[in-house]
Coordinates of N, CA, C and O in Angstrom, one line a residue:
X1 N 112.5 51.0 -92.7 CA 111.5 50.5 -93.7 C 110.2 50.0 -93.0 O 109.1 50.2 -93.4
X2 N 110.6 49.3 -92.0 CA 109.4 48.8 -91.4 C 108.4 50.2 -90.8 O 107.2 50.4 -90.9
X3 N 109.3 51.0 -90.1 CA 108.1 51.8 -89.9 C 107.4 52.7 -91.2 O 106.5 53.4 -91.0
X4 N 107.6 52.7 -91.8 CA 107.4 53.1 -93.4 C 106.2 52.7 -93.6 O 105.3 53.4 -93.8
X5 N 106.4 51.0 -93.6 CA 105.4 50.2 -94.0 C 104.4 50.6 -93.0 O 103.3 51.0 -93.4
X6 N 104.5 50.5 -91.6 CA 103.7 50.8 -90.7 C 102.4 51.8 -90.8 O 101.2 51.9 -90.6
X7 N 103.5 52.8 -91.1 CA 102.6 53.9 -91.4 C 101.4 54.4 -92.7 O 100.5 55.2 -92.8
X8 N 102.1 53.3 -93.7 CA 101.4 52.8 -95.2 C 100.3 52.5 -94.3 O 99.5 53.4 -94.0
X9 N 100.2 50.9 -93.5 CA 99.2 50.5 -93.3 C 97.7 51.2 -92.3 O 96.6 50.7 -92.2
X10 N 98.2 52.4 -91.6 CA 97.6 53.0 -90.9 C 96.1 53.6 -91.8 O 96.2 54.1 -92.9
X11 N 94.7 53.4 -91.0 CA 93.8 53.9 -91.2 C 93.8 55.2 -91.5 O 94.5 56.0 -90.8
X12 N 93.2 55.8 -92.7 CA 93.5 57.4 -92.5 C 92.2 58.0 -91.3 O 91.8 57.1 -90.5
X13 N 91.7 59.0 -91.2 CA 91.3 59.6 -90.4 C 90.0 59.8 -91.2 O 90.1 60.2 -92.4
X14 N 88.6 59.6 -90.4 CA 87.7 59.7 -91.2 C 87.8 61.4 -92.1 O 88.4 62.4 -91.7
X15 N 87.0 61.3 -93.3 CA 86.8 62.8 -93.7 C 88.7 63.7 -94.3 O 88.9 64.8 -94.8
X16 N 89.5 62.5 -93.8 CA 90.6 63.4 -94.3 C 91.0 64.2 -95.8 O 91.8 65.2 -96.0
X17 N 90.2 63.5 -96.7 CA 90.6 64.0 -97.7 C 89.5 64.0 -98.5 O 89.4 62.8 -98.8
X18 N 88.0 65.1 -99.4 CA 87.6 65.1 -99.8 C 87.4 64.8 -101.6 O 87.2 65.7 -102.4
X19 N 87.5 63.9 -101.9 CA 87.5 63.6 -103.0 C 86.5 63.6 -104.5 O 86.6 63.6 -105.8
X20 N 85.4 63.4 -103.5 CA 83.8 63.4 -104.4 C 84.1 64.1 -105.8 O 83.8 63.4 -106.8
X21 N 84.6 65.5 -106.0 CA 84.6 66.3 -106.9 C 85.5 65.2 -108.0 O 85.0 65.0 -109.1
X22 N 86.5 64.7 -107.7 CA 87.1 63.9 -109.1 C 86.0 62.4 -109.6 O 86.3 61.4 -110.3
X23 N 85.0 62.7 -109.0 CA 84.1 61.4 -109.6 C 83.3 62.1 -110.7 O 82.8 61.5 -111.7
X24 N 83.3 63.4 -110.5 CA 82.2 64.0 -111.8 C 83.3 65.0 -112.5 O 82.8 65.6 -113.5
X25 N 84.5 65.3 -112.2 CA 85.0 66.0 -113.4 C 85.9 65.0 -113.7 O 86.2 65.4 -114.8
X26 N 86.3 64.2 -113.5 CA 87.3 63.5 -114.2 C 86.3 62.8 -115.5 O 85.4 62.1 -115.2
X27 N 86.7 63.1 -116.8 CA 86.0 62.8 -118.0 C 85.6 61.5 -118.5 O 84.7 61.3 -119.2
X28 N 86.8 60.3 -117.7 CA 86.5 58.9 -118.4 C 85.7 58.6 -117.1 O 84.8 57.8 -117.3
X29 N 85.6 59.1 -115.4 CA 85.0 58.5 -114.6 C 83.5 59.4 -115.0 O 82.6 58.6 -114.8
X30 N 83.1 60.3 -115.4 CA 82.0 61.2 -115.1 C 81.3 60.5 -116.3 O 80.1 60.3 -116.0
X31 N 81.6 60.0 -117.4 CA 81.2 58.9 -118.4 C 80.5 57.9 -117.6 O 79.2 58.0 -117.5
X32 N 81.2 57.0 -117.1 CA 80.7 56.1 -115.9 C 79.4 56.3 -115.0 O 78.4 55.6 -114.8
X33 N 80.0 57.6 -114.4 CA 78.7 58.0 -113.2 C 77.7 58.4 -113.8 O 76.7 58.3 -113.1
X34 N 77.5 58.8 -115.0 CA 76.3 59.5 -116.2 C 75.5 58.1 -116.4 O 74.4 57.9 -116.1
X35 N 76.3 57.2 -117.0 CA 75.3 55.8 -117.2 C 75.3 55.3 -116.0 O 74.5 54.4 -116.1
X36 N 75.7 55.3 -114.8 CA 74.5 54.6 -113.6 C 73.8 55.2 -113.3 O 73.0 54.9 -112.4
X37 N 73.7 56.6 -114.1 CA 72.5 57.6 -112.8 C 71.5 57.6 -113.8 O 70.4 57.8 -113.3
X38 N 71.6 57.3 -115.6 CA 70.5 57.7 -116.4 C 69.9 56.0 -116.9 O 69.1 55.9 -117.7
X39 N 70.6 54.8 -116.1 CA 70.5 53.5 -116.5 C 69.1 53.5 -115.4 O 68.5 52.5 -115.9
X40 N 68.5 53.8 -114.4 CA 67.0 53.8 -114.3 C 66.3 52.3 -113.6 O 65.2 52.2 -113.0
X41 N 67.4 51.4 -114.0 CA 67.2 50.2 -112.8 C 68.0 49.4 -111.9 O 68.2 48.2 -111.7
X42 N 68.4 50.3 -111.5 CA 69.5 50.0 -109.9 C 69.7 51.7 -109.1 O 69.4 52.8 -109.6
X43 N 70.1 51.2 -108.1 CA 70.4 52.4 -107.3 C 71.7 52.8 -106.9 O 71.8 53.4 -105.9
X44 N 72.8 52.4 -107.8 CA 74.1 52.7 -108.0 C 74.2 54.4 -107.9 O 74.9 54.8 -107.0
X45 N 73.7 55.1 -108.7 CA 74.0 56.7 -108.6 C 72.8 57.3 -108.6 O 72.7 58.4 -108.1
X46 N 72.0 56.8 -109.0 CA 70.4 57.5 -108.8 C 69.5 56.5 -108.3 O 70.0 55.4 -108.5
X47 N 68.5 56.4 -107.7 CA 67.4 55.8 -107.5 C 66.8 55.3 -108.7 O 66.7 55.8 -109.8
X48 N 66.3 54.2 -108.1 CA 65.5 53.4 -109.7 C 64.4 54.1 -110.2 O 63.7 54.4 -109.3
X49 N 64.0 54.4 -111.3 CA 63.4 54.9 -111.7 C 61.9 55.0 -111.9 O 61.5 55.7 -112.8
X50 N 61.1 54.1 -111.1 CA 60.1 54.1 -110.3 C 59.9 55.1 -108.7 O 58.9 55.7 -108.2
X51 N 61.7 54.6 -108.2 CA 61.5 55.5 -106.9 C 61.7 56.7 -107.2 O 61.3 57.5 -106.4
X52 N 62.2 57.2 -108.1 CA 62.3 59.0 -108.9 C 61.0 60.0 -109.2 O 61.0 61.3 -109.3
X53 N 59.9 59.2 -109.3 CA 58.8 59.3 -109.9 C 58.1 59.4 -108.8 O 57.5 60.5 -108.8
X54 N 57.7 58.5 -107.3 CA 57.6 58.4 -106.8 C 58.0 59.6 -105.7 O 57.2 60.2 -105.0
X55 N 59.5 59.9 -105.6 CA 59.9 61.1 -104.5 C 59.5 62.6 -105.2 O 59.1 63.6 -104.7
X56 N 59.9 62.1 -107.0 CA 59.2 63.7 -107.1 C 57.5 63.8 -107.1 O 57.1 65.0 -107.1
X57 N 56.9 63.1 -107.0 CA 55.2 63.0 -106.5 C 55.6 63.5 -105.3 O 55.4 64.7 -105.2
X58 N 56.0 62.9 -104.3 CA 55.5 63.2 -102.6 C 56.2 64.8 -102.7 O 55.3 65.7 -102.7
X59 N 57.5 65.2 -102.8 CA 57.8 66.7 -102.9 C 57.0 67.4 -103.9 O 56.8 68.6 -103.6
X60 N 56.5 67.2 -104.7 CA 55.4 68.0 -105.2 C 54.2 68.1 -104.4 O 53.7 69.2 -104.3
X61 N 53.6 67.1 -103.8 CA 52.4 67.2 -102.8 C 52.8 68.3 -101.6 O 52.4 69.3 -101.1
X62 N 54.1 67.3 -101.3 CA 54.2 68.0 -99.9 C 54.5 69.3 -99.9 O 54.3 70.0 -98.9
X63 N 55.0 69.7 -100.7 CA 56.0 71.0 -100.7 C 55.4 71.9 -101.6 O 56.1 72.9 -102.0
X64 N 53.6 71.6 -102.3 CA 52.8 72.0 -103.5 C 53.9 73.0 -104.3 O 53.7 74.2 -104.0
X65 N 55.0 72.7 -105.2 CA 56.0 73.3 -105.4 C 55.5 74.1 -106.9 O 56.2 74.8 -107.5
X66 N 53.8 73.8 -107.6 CA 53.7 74.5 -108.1 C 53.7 76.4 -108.3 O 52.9 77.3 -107.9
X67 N 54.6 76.4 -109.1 CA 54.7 78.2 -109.3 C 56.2 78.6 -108.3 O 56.5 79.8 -108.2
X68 N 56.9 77.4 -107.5 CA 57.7 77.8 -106.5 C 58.8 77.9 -106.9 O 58.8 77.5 -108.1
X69 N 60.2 78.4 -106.2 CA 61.1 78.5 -107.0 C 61.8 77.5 -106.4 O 61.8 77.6 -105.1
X70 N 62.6 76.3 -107.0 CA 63.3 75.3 -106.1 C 64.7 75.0 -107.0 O 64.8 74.8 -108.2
X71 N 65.7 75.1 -106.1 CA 67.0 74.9 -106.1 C 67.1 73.5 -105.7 O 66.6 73.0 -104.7
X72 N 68.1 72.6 -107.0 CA 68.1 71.1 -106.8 C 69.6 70.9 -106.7 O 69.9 70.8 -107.9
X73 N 70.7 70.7 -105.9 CA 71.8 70.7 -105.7 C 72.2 69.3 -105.9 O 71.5 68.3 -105.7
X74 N 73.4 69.2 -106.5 CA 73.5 68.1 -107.0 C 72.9 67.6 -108.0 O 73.1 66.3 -108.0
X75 N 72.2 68.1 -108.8 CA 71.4 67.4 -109.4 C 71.9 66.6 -110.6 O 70.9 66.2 -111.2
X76 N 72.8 66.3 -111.2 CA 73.2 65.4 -112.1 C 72.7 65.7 -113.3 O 72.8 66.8 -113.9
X77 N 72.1 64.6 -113.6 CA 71.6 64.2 -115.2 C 69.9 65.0 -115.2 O 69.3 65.1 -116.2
X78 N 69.5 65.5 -114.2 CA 67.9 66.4 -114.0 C 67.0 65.2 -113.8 O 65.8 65.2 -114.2
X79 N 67.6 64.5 -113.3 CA 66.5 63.6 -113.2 C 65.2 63.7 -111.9 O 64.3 62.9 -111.7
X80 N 65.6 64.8 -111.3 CA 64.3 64.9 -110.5 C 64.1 66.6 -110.8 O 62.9 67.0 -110.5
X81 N 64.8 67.3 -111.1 CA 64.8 68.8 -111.3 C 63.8 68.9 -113.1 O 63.1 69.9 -113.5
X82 N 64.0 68.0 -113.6 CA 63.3 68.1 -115.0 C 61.8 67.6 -114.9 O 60.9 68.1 -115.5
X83 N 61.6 66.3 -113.7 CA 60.2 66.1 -113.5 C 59.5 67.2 -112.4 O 58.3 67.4 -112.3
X84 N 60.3 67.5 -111.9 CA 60.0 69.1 -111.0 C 59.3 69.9 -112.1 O 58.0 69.8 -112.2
X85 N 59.9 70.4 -112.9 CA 59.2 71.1 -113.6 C 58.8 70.9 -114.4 O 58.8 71.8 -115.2
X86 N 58.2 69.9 -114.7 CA 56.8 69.6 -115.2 C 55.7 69.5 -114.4 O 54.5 69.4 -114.8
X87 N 56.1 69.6 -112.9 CA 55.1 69.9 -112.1 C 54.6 71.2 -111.5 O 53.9 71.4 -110.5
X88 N 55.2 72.5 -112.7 CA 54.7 73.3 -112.0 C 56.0 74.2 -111.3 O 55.7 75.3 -110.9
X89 N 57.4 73.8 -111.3 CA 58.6 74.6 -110.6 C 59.3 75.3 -111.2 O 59.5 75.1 -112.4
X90 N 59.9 76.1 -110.5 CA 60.8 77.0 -111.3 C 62.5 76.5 -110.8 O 63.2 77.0 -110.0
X91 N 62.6 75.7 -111.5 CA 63.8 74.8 -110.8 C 64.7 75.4 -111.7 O 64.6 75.9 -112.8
X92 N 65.9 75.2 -110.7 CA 67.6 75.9 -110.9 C 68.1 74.8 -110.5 O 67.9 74.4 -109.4
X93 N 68.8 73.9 -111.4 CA 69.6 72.4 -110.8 C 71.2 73.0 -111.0 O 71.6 73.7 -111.9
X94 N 72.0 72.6 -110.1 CA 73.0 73.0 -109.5 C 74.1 71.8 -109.6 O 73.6 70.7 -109.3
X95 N 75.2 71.8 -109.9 CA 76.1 70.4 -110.4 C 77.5 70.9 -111.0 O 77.8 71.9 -111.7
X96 N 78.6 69.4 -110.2 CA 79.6 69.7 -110.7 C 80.2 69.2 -111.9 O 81.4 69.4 -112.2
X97 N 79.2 68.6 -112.7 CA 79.6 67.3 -113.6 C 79.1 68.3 -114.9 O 77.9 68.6 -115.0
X98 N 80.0 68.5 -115.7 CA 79.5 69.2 -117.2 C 79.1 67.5 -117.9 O 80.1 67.3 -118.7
X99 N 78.8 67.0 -117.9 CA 78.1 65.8 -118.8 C 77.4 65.6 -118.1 O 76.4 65.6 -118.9
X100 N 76.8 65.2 -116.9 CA 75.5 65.3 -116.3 C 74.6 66.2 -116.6 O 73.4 66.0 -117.0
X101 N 75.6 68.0 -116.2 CA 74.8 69.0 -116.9 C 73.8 68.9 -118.3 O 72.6 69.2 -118.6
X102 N 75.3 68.5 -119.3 CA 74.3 68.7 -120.6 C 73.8 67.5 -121.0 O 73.5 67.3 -122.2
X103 N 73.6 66.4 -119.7 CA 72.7 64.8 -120.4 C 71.2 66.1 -119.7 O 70.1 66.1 -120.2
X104 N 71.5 66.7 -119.0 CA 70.1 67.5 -118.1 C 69.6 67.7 -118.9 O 68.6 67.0 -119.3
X105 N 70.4 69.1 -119.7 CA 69.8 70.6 -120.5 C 69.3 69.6 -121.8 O 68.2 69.8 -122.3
X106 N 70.0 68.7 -122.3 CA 68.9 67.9 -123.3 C 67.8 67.2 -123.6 O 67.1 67.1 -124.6
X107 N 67.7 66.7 -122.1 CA 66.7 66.1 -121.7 C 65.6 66.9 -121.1 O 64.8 66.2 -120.5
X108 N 65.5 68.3 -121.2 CA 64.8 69.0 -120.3 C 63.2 69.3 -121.1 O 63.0 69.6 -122.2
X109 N 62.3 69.1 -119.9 CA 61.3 69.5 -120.6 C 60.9 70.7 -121.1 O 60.5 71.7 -120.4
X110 N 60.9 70.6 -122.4 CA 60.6 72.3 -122.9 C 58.8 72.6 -123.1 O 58.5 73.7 -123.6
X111 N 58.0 71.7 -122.8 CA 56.8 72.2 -122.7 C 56.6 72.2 -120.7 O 55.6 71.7 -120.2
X112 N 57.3 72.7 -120.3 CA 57.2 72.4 -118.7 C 56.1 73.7 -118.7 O 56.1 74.7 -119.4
X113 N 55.1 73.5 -117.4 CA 54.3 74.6 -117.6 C 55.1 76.6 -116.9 O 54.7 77.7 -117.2
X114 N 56.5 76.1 -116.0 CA 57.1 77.5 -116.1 C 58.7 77.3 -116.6 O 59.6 77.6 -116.0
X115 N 58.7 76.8 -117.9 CA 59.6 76.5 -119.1 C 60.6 75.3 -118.0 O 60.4 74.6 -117.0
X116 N 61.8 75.5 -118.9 CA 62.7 73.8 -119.1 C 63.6 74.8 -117.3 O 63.6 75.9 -116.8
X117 N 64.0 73.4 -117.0 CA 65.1 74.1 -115.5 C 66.2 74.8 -116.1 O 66.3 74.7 -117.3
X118 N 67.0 75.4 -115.5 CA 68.5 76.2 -115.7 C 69.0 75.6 -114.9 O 68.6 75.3 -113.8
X119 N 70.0 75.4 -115.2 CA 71.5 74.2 -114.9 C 72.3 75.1 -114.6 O 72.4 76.1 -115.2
X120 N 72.9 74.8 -113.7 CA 74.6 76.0 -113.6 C 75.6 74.9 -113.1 O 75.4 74.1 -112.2
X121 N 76.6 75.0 -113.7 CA 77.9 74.3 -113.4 C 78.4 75.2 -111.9 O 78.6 76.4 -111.7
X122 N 78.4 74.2 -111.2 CA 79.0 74.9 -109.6 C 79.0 73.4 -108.7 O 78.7 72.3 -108.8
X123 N 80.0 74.4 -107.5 CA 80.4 73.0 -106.8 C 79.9 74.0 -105.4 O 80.4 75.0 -104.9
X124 N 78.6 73.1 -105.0 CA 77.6 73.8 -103.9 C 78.2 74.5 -102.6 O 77.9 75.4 -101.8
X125 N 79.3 73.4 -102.7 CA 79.9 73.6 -100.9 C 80.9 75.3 -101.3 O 81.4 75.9 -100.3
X126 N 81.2 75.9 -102.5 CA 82.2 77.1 -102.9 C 81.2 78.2 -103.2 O 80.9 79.3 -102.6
X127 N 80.8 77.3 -104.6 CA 80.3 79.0 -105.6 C 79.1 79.4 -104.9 O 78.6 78.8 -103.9
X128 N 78.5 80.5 -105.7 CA 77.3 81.0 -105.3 C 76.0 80.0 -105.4 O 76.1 78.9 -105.9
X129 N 75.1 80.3 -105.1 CA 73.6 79.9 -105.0 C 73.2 80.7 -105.6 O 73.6 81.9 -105.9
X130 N 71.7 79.7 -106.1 CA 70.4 80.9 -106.6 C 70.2 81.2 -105.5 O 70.5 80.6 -104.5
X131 N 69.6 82.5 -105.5 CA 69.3 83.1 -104.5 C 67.6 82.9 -104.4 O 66.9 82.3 -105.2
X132 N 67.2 83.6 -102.9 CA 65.2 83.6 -103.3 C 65.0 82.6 -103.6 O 64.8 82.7 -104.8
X133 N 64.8 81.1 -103.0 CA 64.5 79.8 -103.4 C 63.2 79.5 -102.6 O 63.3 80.4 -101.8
X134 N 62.4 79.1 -102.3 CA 61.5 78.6 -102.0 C 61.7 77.5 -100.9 O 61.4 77.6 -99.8
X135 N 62.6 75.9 -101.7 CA 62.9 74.9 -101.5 C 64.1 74.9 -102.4 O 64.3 75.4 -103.5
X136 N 64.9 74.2 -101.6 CA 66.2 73.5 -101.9 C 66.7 72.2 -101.4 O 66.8 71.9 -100.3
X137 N 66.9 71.5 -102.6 CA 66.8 70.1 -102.3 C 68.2 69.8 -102.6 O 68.9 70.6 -103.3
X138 N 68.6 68.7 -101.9 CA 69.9 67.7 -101.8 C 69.5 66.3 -102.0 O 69.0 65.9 -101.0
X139 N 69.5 65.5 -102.9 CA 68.8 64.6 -103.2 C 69.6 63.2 -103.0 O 70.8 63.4 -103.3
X140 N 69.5 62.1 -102.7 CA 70.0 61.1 -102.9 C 71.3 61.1 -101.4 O 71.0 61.7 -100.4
X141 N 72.6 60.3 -101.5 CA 73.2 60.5 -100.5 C 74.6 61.0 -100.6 O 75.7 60.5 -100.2
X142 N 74.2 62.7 -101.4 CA 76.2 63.5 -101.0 C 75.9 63.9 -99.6 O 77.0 64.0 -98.9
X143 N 74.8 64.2 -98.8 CA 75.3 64.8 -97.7 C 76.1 64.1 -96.6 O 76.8 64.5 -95.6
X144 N 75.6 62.0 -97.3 CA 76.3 61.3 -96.5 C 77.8 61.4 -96.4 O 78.5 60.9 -95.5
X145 N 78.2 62.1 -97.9 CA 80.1 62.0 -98.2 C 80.6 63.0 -97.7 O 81.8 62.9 -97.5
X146 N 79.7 64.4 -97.2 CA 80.5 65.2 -96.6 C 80.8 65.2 -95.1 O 80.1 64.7 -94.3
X147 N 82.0 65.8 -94.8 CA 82.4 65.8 -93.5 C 81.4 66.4 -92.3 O 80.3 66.6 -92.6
X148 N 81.7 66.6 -91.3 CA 80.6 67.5 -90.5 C 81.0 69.0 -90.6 O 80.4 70.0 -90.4
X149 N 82.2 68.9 -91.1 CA 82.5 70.8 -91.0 C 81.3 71.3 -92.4 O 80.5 72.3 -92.5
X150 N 81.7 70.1 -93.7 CA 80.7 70.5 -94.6 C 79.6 70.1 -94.7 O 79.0 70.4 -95.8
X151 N 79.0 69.4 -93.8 CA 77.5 69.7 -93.4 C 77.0 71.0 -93.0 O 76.0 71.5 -93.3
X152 N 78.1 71.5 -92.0 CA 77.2 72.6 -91.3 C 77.6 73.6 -92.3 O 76.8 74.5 -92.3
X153 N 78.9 73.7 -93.4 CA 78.9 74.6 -94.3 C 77.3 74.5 -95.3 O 76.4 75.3 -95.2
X154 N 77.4 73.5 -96.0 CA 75.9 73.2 -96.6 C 75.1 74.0 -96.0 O 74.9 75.1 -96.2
X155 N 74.7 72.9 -95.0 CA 73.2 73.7 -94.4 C 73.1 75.2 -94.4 O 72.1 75.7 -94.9
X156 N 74.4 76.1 -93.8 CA 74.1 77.6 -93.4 C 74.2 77.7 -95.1 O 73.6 78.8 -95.1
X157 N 74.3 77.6 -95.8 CA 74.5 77.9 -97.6 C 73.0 77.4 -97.7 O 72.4 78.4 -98.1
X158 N 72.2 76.6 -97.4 CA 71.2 76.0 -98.3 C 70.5 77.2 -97.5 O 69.7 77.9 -98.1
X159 N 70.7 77.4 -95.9 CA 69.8 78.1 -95.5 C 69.5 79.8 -96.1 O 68.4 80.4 -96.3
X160 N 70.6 80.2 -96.2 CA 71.1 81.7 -96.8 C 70.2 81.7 -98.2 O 69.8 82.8 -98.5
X161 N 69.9 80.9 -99.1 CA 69.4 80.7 -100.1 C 67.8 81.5 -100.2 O 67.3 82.1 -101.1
X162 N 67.2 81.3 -98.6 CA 65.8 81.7 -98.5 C 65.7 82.9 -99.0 O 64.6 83.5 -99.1

């Protein structure tokens, strides 16, 4: 028994078990994660909603994403893929969360000057990509939850996108 216990108390091993995906499909938790990311003053799951405003300004400057086509991965509730295109983008927001998705697609701007973004339910690190992207953004900090094997999966996926 004692070594039993022993082995209970052992550290697991960084990265051993990926779990992220049961924070946005599990239905009573993805409830939860929807109101910290659409609540606008803390930085629990989104940035406060000044700094939203603020990052989508500087990526619009820097990246003049007018008329461009940009893929927003992870993007949740559209909170920076919907002010995206009101600047001018042809944004594809990408997400594993069907209630994020459709807090997005409701909230989307439908007078955007190259119409509202398209949402696709997908889990970045598996399914397919938009293809022909311009810019592809990863926003906030999932790249900090993946492992390094799924970093370097990411990256060669975000890169393949061009």
């Amino acid at each position: 028994m004692y070594d039993l216990l022993c082995t209970m108390a052992e550290r697991p091993a960084p990265f051993c078990q990926y779990t992220a995906p049961d924070l946005w499909t599990r239905p009573h938790i993805a409830a939860s994660m929807l109101a910290f990311h659409i609540d606008g003053s803390n930085d629990l799951a989104s940035r406060k909603q000044e700094s939203i405003v603020s990052i989508v300004d500087w990526i619009a400057e820097r990246f003049a994403v007018d008329g461009k086509r940009v893929c927003d991965l992870g993007c949740g509730p559209g909170l920076y893929a919907n002010r995206l295109a009101q600047k001018g983008a042809q944004v594809t927001g990408v997400d594993i969360s069907t209630s994020s998705l459709a807090y997005a697609r409701g909230h989307a701007p439908s007078a955007a000057p190259t119409g509202a973004p398209s949402y696709r339910l997908a889990n970045y690190l598996e399914d397919p990509l938009p293809q022909e992207q311009d810019l592809v953004l990863l926003i906030y900090a999932d790249y900090c939850a993946l492992s390094p094997s799924q970093r370097r999966t990411l990256l060669a996926r975000m890169r393949s996108t061009a």
